[in-house]
Amino acid sequence: MVSDPHPPLHEYHQSGHLIVGAIASHSLIIPSPLEFTAKPPPALLEELSSVPKNYQHILALAFAVKEINENPQILPNISLGFHIYDSYFTAKWTYYVTMLLISMPERFVPNYKCDRQNNLIAVIGGLDADISLYVATILDVYKIPQLIYGPAPVMNDKTPGLSFYQMAPNEDLQNAGILALLLLFRWTWIGLVVMDNDNGEQFVQTVFPMFSQSGICFAFIERIPQLTFVNEINDMLHQGEKIKDKIMKSKANVVVVYGESYIMVMVAWVAFLSEPEHETNKTRSKVWILTAQGELTAVVFQRSWDLQIFNGAISFTFHSNGLQEFHQFVRSRTPSNTRGDGFIMDFWEKAFGCVFPNRFLSKIEGDICTGEEKLERLPAAFFEMSMTGHSYSIYNAIYAVAHALHALSSSRFKQRRLVDSQGWTLETHLLWQLHHFLRGVSFNYSARDQITFDQNGKLVAGFDIMNWIFSSNQSFHRVKVGKMDPQAPPDKALLINEDAITWHSWFNHARPLSLCSEICHPGSSKRVKEGEPFCCYDCIPCPEGKIADQMDMNECHKCTDEKYPNKKQDSCIPKERSFLSYEEALGISLAFVAASFSLITALVLGVFMKHHNTPIVIANNRNLTYTLLISLLLCFLSALLFIGQPGKVTCLLRQTAFGIIFSVAVSCVLAKTTTVVLAFIATRPGSSMRKWVGKRLAYSIVLLGSLIQASICVLWLANSAPYPDTDTHTLVEEMVLECNEGSVTMFYCVLGYMGFLATVSFTVAFLARKLPDSFNEAKFITFSMFVFCSVWLTFIPAYVSSKGKYMVAVEVFSILVSSAGLLGCIFAPKCYIILLRPELNKREQLMKRKASRM
């Protein structure tokens, strides 16, 4: 024979054709350790620690059933009833009252049902994950649908979504929302407070890697111990004191709190009860980020506690839609007008701090309850008139069951009705069919929220983000400041209005910072401190040539080739395009000099052509002279190819034209010098050199010298021709537009060959400098070639050491100076005689000089 255990202290029954069971969590029993030597005594009301705010969960269920029964559109001719029991937040009571739901109403006989009065169709509960797990363990055997209004328990040994349906949104969305909130406000140094149980540990294991990968560090992770037995209170308070000290002394201004529905009860204990003499200490505050499971709740002992420490807290809550009818339903609730409610008397006493005289035989201490006290005057931590997130989930759960039953009754699988004196019932095997309709339920009701389950039995819904605001008189209200939209893309799921948030006065009502280290401003980068989390770092200036254009950059980076760092090294400045331009002083000066010398050369050529029959012109080989002057004219003009923005044509002509023209000029000088030397040698008696004297040799020297240089240039253009290019590396602040030589080797071959011709010309002229001839040019050629060779020997180191447009300027300067040296040294004496001393430009003077020297 089965003996009945002690009956539960609280229950609420309402009859109906079909019964919805519910496991509430209203009171907390903190038992003494069991010795298992005698039958445990029954629990007494005096031993309970009530959570008054959770009474609203019971009212939400009763209100939803009332609405459905009064609505002829849902379950016509069928009434819903309910049986509500209290889990007392313990496994023992949860298992017991769950078995009561599936047993006979009058007598507890496990796994036995012999009447039709208990037409249980679904169970609502529980509030916390562990309570839901205890309930699911039993209901899964009977395949009774279970709709939980808190986080889902982890059940690895059952098919997800088979027997329970989660009326709360998916916690993965909440975790993503917390992370998005931290990143939005740049809170990278946070604390974490969880309950010391499996659910708390699972939360830590979930968010720690996810947050760390996004740059969030944990200053501390504290686990609040659970109170299992009465004799553990002192140990818990001692541990709570240590936790409080660590939280308040931490530089982390943001604390994420995750735990069961009563987590705020425990956090308040940690914050205040561990050091009662410091209850009003407000030297430091935190930004508390609370998960949806944790409501603002308090127990009787916390009635007078100041909750200003939580002012400005941000909480994720289950979405709830304001129901004015529920507000009126709650307002009218009193102990005198309620039947069957076994919770209201205890709730009333705990909430208002009074006692009903007819409940105890002993002497009454304290205020006497009249039953006319106003619920709206209770502190928010004890009770709220507006529907909370958990209550709204219960409300939705009842409607989901009702709509599933309605769909079942309207389907081709319509259940067989058994009508007798005891009312309606539902055959047990039809509970399987109810699962099918629950999974597919989707409806709107007066609150205008869409209720739909996904394939895993989880409600498709988002979270509201609320800001907790406490006034000086301990009044409390929530302000909706954002939401998490489950239908939006992950990067846009968080919607928040920062301007609507009220921050704690400790932070001067401004958005607080929560950083391990000061922000590294642009121009510096982070260097992690050895042995510290990666959020703790020093700020070091960027090295030369690199920038940091954002705050808290891990590394400085280089600018693109077209830009360079500014002085603060926090941004990149576009480089100016640089080339030897006609619009700048240097370019204008060189162009003016080139044009001037070109004009002078043309004038000299004109003078020589005008006096082409004079002895001094004839004696110096007129054709070679004209060729030399024309080549010098072209040399001066070729300098203009180096001025201006480089183009494809100018790049092809610059060096090649310069090389060929200069080779013609130097070859002419060599031909003139060689002609003079051979002419004097040929005058000796019996000389065999006479046959070499003449214009043919001179022309051959010019032609051969020029053709070799031209061949080198053709080979250069055929294999690796010069082309326009941009040099972004040589100068820091300028982007040099230049002609890339294509092949540096060929460029130096051109210069080398020109140097070879100049050296030969200089040597021959030097050897012939003392030949006895009135019109001997060897001395002038020697000096001109000395100037020429000096200029180009100096050009090479100057060219290599110059940068940007100044390299081009060096080459232009060398072209002009060397050309001017040839023009001045060779032709200036002749022009002097032709223009200023014409009496010397006669054959008689030539012969007289020649005779005097002989």
PDB file of C-alpha atoms in Angstrom, residues 385-601:
ATOM      1  CA  MET A 385       1.128  45.496 -12.198  1.00  0.00           C
ATOM      2  CA  SER A 386       2.271  45.273 -15.816  1.00  0.00           C
ATOM      3  CA  MET A 387       2.914  41.839 -17.255  1.00  0.00           C
ATOM      4  CA  THR A 388       6.552  40.757 -17.034  1.00  0.00           C
ATOM      5  CA  GLY A 389       8.375  38.674 -19.627  1.00  0.00           C
ATOM      6  CA  HIS A 390       7.911  35.371 -17.814  1.00  0.00           C
ATOM      7  CA  SER A 391       4.210  36.038 -17.270  1.00  0.00           C
ATOM      8  CA  TYR A 392       3.805  36.908 -20.930  1.00  0.00           C
ATOM      9  CA  SER A 393       5.453  33.610 -21.870  1.00  0.00           C
ATOM     10  CA  ILE A 394       2.934  31.745 -19.686  1.00  0.00           C
ATOM     11  CA  TYR A 395       0.126  33.728 -21.277  1.00  0.00           C
ATOM     12  CA  ASN A 396       1.367  32.738 -24.734  1.00  0.00           C
ATOM     13  CA  ALA A 397       1.788  29.114 -23.657  1.00  0.00           C
ATOM     14  CA  ILE A 398      -1.872  28.807 -22.648  1.00  0.00           C
ATOM     15  CA  TYR A 399      -2.972  30.324 -25.948  1.00  0.00           C
ATOM     16  CA  ALA A 400      -0.645  27.983 -27.866  1.00  0.00           C
ATOM     17  CA  VAL A 401      -2.253  24.955 -26.178  1.00  0.00           C
ATOM     18  CA  ALA A 402      -5.736  26.315 -26.846  1.00  0.00           C
ATOM     19  CA  HIS A 403      -5.024  26.930 -30.538  1.00  0.00           C
ATOM     20  CA  ALA A 404      -3.426  23.504 -30.914  1.00  0.00           C
ATOM     21  CA  LEU A 405      -6.521  21.913 -29.349  1.00  0.00           C
ATOM     22  CA  HIS A 406      -8.724  23.971 -31.617  1.00  0.00           C
ATOM     23  CA  ALA A 407      -6.774  22.776 -34.668  1.00  0.00           C
ATOM     24  CA  LEU A 408      -6.929  19.194 -33.423  1.00  0.00           C
ATOM     25  CA  SER A 409     -10.703  19.338 -32.954  1.00  0.00           C
ATOM     26  CA  SER A 410     -11.144  20.786 -36.451  1.00  0.00           C
ATOM     27  CA  SER A 411      -8.883  18.302 -38.233  1.00  0.00           C
ATOM     28  CA  ARG A 412      -9.734  15.023 -39.896  1.00  0.00           C
ATOM     29  CA  PHE A 413      -8.125  13.387 -36.859  1.00  0.00           C
ATOM     30  CA  LYS A 414     -10.900  14.819 -34.688  1.00  0.00           C
ATOM     31  CA  GLN A 415     -10.861  13.177 -31.290  1.00  0.00           C
ATOM     32  CA  ARG A 416     -13.649  10.975 -30.047  1.00  0.00           C
ATOM     33  CA  ARG A 417     -15.689  12.804 -27.451  1.00  0.00           C
ATOM     34  CA  LEU A 418     -16.683  10.890 -24.372  1.00  0.00           C
ATOM     35  CA  VAL A 419     -19.677  12.558 -22.824  1.00  0.00           C
ATOM     36  CA  ASP A 420     -20.802  11.340 -19.469  1.00  0.00           C
ATOM     37  CA  SER A 421     -21.710  12.709 -16.119  1.00  0.00           C
ATOM     38  CA  GLN A 422     -18.099  13.585 -15.432  1.00  0.00           C
ATOM     39  CA  GLY A 423     -17.683  15.811 -18.480  1.00  0.00           C
ATOM     40  CA  TRP A 424     -15.152  15.795 -21.309  1.00  0.00           C
ATOM     41  CA  THR A 425     -11.946  13.817 -21.616  1.00  0.00           C
ATOM     42  CA  LEU A 426      -9.215  13.217 -24.184  1.00  0.00           C
ATOM     43  CA  GLU A 427      -7.871   9.800 -24.935  1.00  0.00           C
ATOM     44  CA  THR A 428      -4.234   9.338 -23.978  1.00  0.00           C
ATOM     45  CA  HIS A 429      -3.013   8.318 -27.416  1.00  0.00           C
ATOM     46  CA  LEU A 430      -4.367  11.586 -28.841  1.00  0.00           C
ATOM     47  CA  LEU A 431      -1.655  13.491 -26.927  1.00  0.00           C
ATOM     48  CA  TRP A 432       0.683  12.410 -29.706  1.00  0.00           C
ATOM     49  CA  GLN A 433      -1.500  14.234 -32.183  1.00  0.00           C
ATOM     50  CA  LEU A 434      -1.447  17.343 -29.984  1.00  0.00           C
ATOM     51  CA  HIS A 435       2.340  17.458 -30.426  1.00  0.00           C
ATOM     52  CA  HIS A 436       1.843  17.659 -34.167  1.00  0.00           C
ATOM     53  CA  PHE A 437      -0.460  20.655 -33.889  1.00  0.00           C
ATOM     54  CA  LEU A 438       1.693  22.375 -31.285  1.00  0.00           C
ATOM     55  CA  ARG A 439       4.715  22.230 -33.582  1.00  0.00           C
ATOM     56  CA  GLY A 440       2.694  23.842 -36.348  1.00  0.00           C
ATOM     57  CA  VAL A 441       0.869  26.394 -34.252  1.00  0.00           C
ATOM     58  CA  SER A 442       0.907  29.959 -35.544  1.00  0.00           C
ATOM     59  CA  PHE A 443      -1.567  32.614 -34.477  1.00  0.00           C
ATOM     60  CA  ASN A 444      -2.212  36.228 -33.636  1.00  0.00           C
ATOM     61  CA  TYR A 445      -4.461  37.398 -30.832  1.00  0.00           C
ATOM     62  CA  SER A 446      -5.528  40.681 -29.323  1.00  0.00           C
ATOM     63  CA  ALA A 447      -1.994  41.549 -28.271  1.00  0.00           C
ATOM     64  CA  ARG A 448      -1.037  41.372 -31.969  1.00  0.00           C
ATOM     65  CA  ASP A 449       2.080  39.264 -31.499  1.00  0.00           C
ATOM     66  CA  GLN A 450       2.790  36.400 -33.882  1.00  0.00           C
ATOM     67  CA  ILE A 451       3.310  33.130 -32.024  1.00  0.00           C
ATOM     68  CA  THR A 452       5.237  30.501 -34.006  1.00  0.00           C
ATOM     69  CA  PHE A 453       7.545  27.617 -33.099  1.00  0.00           C
ATOM     70  CA  ASP A 454      10.567  26.569 -35.132  1.00  0.00           C
ATOM     71  CA  GLN A 455      11.422  22.979 -36.005  1.00  0.00           C
ATOM     72  CA  ASN A 456      13.110  22.531 -32.592  1.00  0.00           C
ATOM     73  CA  GLY A 457      10.061  23.608 -30.603  1.00  0.00           C
ATOM     74  CA  LYS A 458      11.474  27.040 -29.746  1.00  0.00           C
ATOM     75  CA  LEU A 459       9.432  30.194 -29.978  1.00  0.00           C
ATOM     76  CA  VAL A 460      10.468  32.468 -32.834  1.00  0.00           C
ATOM     77  CA  ALA A 461      10.742  35.744 -30.946  1.00  0.00           C
ATOM     78  CA  GLY A 462      13.227  38.422 -30.007  1.00  0.00           C
ATOM     79  CA  PHE A 463      14.259  40.267 -26.878  1.00  0.00           C
ATOM     80  CA  ASP A 464      13.437  43.706 -25.594  1.00  0.00           C
ATOM     81  CA  ILE A 465      16.282  45.744 -24.098  1.00  0.00           C
ATOM     82  CA  MET A 466      15.210  47.670 -21.040  1.00  0.00           C
ATOM     83  CA  ASN A 467      16.853  50.355 -18.920  1.00  0.00           C
ATOM     84  CA  TRP A 468      16.178  50.124 -15.182  1.00  0.00           C
ATOM     85  CA  ILE A 469      15.569  53.474 -13.513  1.00  0.00           C
ATOM     86  CA  PHE A 470      15.232  53.844  -9.731  1.00  0.00           C
ATOM     87  CA  SER A 471      14.028  57.048  -8.146  1.00  0.00           C
ATOM     88  CA  SER A 472      14.992  58.373  -4.755  1.00  0.00           C
ATOM     89  CA  ASN A 473      11.764  57.087  -3.195  1.00  0.00           C
ATOM     90  CA  GLN A 474      12.608  53.533  -4.396  1.00  0.00           C
ATOM     91  CA  SER A 475      10.069  53.726  -7.181  1.00  0.00           C
ATOM     92  CA  PHE A 476      11.085  51.781 -10.255  1.00  0.00           C
ATOM     93  CA  HIS A 477      10.228  51.782 -13.906  1.00  0.00           C
ATOM     94  CA  ARG A 478      11.635  50.305 -17.075  1.00  0.00           C
ATOM     95  CA  VAL A 479      12.324  52.177 -20.280  1.00  0.00           C
ATOM     96  CA  LYS A 480      12.552  50.250 -23.512  1.00  0.00           C
ATOM     97  CA  VAL A 481      15.751  51.367 -25.239  1.00  0.00           C
ATOM     98  CA  GLY A 482      16.156  48.694 -27.909  1.00  0.00           C
ATOM     99  CA  LYS A 483      15.479  45.201 -29.086  1.00  0.00           C
ATOM    100  CA  MET A 484      17.012  42.138 -30.702  1.00  0.00           C
ATOM    101  CA  ASP A 485      15.272  41.293 -33.963  1.00  0.00           C
ATOM    102  CA  PRO A 486      15.531  37.551 -34.792  1.00  0.00           C
ATOM    103  CA  GLN A 487      14.529  38.170 -38.414  1.00  0.00           C
ATOM    104  CA  ALA A 488      17.292  40.712 -39.132  1.00  0.00           C
ATOM    105  CA  PRO A 489      20.812  39.859 -40.368  1.00  0.00           C
ATOM    106  CA  PRO A 490      23.236  39.180 -37.481  1.00  0.00           C
ATOM    107  CA  ASP A 491      25.066  42.491 -37.915  1.00  0.00           C
ATOM    108  CA  LYS A 492      21.802  44.435 -37.805  1.00  0.00           C
ATOM    109  CA  ALA A 493      19.865  42.433 -35.216  1.00  0.00           C
ATOM    110  CA  LEU A 494      20.629  44.885 -32.390  1.00  0.00           C
ATOM    111  CA  LEU A 495      18.571  48.059 -32.489  1.00  0.00           C
ATOM    112  CA  ILE A 496      19.204  50.486 -29.668  1.00  0.00           C
ATOM    113  CA  ASN A 497      18.595  54.143 -28.854  1.00  0.00           C
ATOM    114  CA  GLU A 498      21.465  55.283 -26.683  1.00  0.00           C
ATOM    115  CA  ASP A 499      19.893  58.686 -26.093  1.00  0.00           C
ATOM    116  CA  ALA A 500      17.060  56.982 -24.212  1.00  0.00           C
ATOM    117  CA  ILE A 501      19.413  55.305 -21.717  1.00  0.00           C
ATOM    118  CA  THR A 502      19.803  56.779 -18.244  1.00  0.00           C
ATOM    119  CA  TRP A 503      23.211  56.025 -16.751  1.00  0.00           C
ATOM    120  CA  HIS A 504      24.020  55.919 -13.051  1.00  0.00           C
ATOM    121  CA  SER A 505      24.944  59.221 -11.427  1.00  0.00           C
ATOM    122  CA  TRP A 506      28.358  57.755 -10.560  1.00  0.00           C
ATOM    123  CA  PHE A 507      29.188  58.134 -14.274  1.00  0.00           C
ATOM    124  CA  ASN A 508      27.791  61.697 -14.375  1.00  0.00           C
ATOM    125  CA  HIS A 509      24.888  60.334 -16.433  1.00  0.00           C
ATOM    126  CA  ALA A 510      27.252  59.813 -19.389  1.00  0.00           C
ATOM    127  CA  ARG A 511      28.120  56.599 -21.140  1.00  0.00           C
ATOM    128  CA  PRO A 512      30.742  54.936 -18.928  1.00  0.00           C
ATOM    129  CA  LEU A 513      33.993  53.455 -20.084  1.00  0.00           C
ATOM    130  CA  SER A 514      35.015  49.934 -19.207  1.00  0.00           C
ATOM    131  CA  LEU A 515      38.577  49.393 -20.324  1.00  0.00           C
ATOM    132  CA  CYS A 516      41.609  47.713 -18.850  1.00  0.00           C
ATOM    133  CA  SER A 517      43.860  50.352 -20.415  1.00  0.00           C
ATOM    134  CA  GLU A 518      43.324  53.842 -21.705  1.00  0.00           C
ATOM    135  CA  ILE A 519      42.259  54.119 -25.312  1.00  0.00           C
ATOM    136  CA  CYS A 520      45.148  54.273 -27.757  1.00  0.00           C
ATOM    137  CA  HIS A 521      44.471  57.336 -29.836  1.00  0.00           C
ATOM    138  CA  PRO A 522      45.212  57.523 -33.554  1.00  0.00           C
ATOM    139  CA  GLY A 523      48.939  57.716 -34.145  1.00  0.00           C
ATOM    140  CA  SER A 524      49.712  54.934 -31.682  1.00  0.00           C
ATOM    141  CA  SER A 525      49.170  51.193 -31.456  1.00  0.00           C
ATOM    142  CA  LYS A 526      48.645  48.675 -28.705  1.00  0.00           C
ATOM    143  CA  ARG A 527      51.378  46.587 -27.138  1.00  0.00           C
ATOM    144  CA  VAL A 528      50.038  43.863 -24.871  1.00  0.00           C
ATOM    145  CA  LYS A 529      51.469  43.796 -21.381  1.00  0.00           C
ATOM    146  CA  GLU A 530      53.335  40.635 -20.625  1.00  0.00           C
ATOM    147  CA  GLY A 531      51.327  38.221 -18.526  1.00  0.00           C
ATOM    148  CA  GLU A 532      48.121  40.279 -18.861  1.00  0.00           C
ATOM    149  CA  PRO A 533      44.964  39.678 -20.952  1.00  0.00           C
ATOM    150  CA  PHE A 534      45.109  41.102 -24.442  1.00  0.00           C
ATOM    151  CA  CYS A 535      42.803  43.969 -23.407  1.00  0.00           C
ATOM    152  CA  CYS A 536      45.522  45.290 -21.081  1.00  0.00           C
ATOM    153  CA  TYR A 537      48.178  47.072 -23.093  1.00  0.00           C
ATOM    154  CA  ASP A 538      50.450  50.065 -23.436  1.00  0.00           C
ATOM    155  CA  CYS A 539      50.131  52.637 -26.190  1.00  0.00           C
ATOM    156  CA  ILE A 540      53.268  53.152 -28.270  1.00  0.00           C
ATOM    157  CA  PRO A 541      53.766  55.731 -31.044  1.00  0.00           C
ATOM    158  CA  CYS A 542      53.767  54.405 -34.570  1.00  0.00           C
ATOM    159  CA  PRO A 543      57.221  53.922 -36.114  1.00  0.00           C
ATOM    160  CA  GLU A 544      58.315  56.294 -38.848  1.00  0.00           C
ATOM    161  CA  GLY A 545      56.492  55.732 -42.096  1.00  0.00           C
ATOM    162  CA  LYS A 546      53.427  54.092 -40.530  1.00  0.00           C
ATOM    163  CA  ILE A 547      50.105  55.375 -39.226  1.00  0.00           C
ATOM    164  CA  ALA A 548      47.217  54.366 -36.998  1.00  0.00           C
ATOM    165  CA  ASP A 549      44.063  56.096 -38.209  1.00  0.00           C
ATOM    166  CA  GLN A 550      41.702  54.535 -35.681  1.00  0.00           C
ATOM    167  CA  MET A 551      41.624  54.109 -31.933  1.00  0.00           C
ATOM    168  CA  ASP A 552      42.982  50.972 -30.306  1.00  0.00           C
ATOM    169  CA  MET A 553      44.690  49.592 -33.377  1.00  0.00           C
ATOM    170  CA  ASN A 554      46.707  46.430 -32.854  1.00  0.00           C
ATOM    171  CA  GLU A 555      49.341  47.455 -35.380  1.00  0.00           C
ATOM    172  CA  CYS A 556      50.304  50.537 -37.299  1.00  0.00           C
ATOM    173  CA  HIS A 557      50.201  50.182 -41.059  1.00  0.00           C
ATOM    174  CA  LYS A 558      51.781  51.844 -44.049  1.00  0.00           C
ATOM    175  CA  CYS A 559      49.993  54.219 -46.326  1.00  0.00           C
ATOM    176  CA  THR A 560      49.378  53.274 -49.914  1.00  0.00           C
ATOM    177  CA  ASP A 561      52.074  54.155 -52.423  1.00  0.00           C
ATOM    178  CA  GLU A 562      50.152  57.271 -53.444  1.00  0.00           C
ATOM    179  CA  LYS A 563      50.013  58.665 -49.878  1.00  0.00           C
ATOM    180  CA  TYR A 564      52.329  59.432 -46.966  1.00  0.00           C
ATOM    181  CA  PRO A 565      51.829  59.805 -43.173  1.00  0.00           C
ATOM    182  CA  ASN A 566      51.128  63.201 -41.648  1.00  0.00           C
ATOM    183  CA  LYS A 567      53.155  64.496 -38.708  1.00  0.00           C
ATOM    184  CA  LYS A 568      50.752  63.066 -36.139  1.00  0.00           C
ATOM    185  CA  GLN A 569      50.853  59.714 -37.947  1.00  0.00           C
ATOM    186  CA  ASP A 570      47.089  59.379 -37.710  1.00  0.00           C
ATOM    187  CA  SER A 571      46.163  59.806 -41.369  1.00  0.00           C
ATOM    188  CA  CYS A 572      47.558  59.579 -44.878  1.00  0.00           C
ATOM    189  CA  ILE A 573      48.026  62.615 -47.101  1.00  0.00           C
ATOM    190  CA  PRO A 574      47.941  62.243 -50.885  1.00  0.00           C
ATOM    191  CA  LYS A 575      51.385  62.738 -52.392  1.00  0.00           C
ATOM    192  CA  GLU A 576      51.865  65.638 -54.762  1.00  0.00           C
ATOM    193  CA  ARG A 577      52.769  64.760 -58.319  1.00  0.00           C
ATOM    194  CA  SER A 578      56.297  65.964 -58.971  1.00  0.00           C
ATOM    195  CA  PHE A 579      58.170  66.463 -62.242  1.00  0.00           C
ATOM    196  CA  LEU A 580      60.409  69.119 -63.755  1.00  0.00           C
ATOM    197  CA  SER A 581      57.741  71.516 -64.923  1.00  0.00           C
ATOM    198  CA  TYR A 582      57.682  74.653 -67.020  1.00  0.00           C
ATOM    199  CA  GLU A 583      55.564  76.200 -64.278  1.00  0.00           C
ATOM    200  CA  GLU A 584      58.274  76.218 -61.608  1.00  0.00           C
ATOM    201  CA  ALA A 585      61.360  78.375 -61.303  1.00  0.00           C
ATOM    202  CA  LEU A 586      63.858  75.596 -61.909  1.00  0.00           C
ATOM    203  CA  GLY A 587      62.138  74.356 -65.044  1.00  0.00           C
ATOM    204  CA  ILE A 588      61.636  77.871 -66.411  1.00  0.00           C
ATOM    205  CA  SER A 589      65.283  78.743 -65.771  1.00  0.00           C
ATOM    206  CA  LEU A 590      66.635  75.667 -67.514  1.00  0.00           C
ATOM    207  CA  ALA A 591      64.245  76.138 -70.438  1.00  0.00           C
ATOM    208  CA  PHE A 592      65.302  79.790 -70.746  1.00  0.00           C
ATOM    209  CA  VAL A 593      68.976  78.845 -70.728  1.00  0.00           C
ATOM    210  CA  ALA A 594      68.395  76.141 -73.341  1.00  0.00           C
ATOM    211  CA  ALA A 595      66.471  78.535 -75.566  1.00  0.00           C
ATOM    212  CA  SER A 596      69.112  81.241 -75.123  1.00  0.00           C
ATOM    213  CA  PHE A 597      71.988  78.974 -76.058  1.00  0.00           C
ATOM    214  CA  SER A 598      69.972  77.630 -78.983  1.00  0.00           C
ATOM    215  CA  LEU A 599      69.561  81.171 -80.225  1.00  0.00           C
ATOM    216  CA  ILE A 600      73.263  81.910 -79.734  1.00  0.00           C
ATOM    217  CA  THR A 601      74.175  78.742 -81.624  1.00  0.00           C
TER     218      THR A 601
END
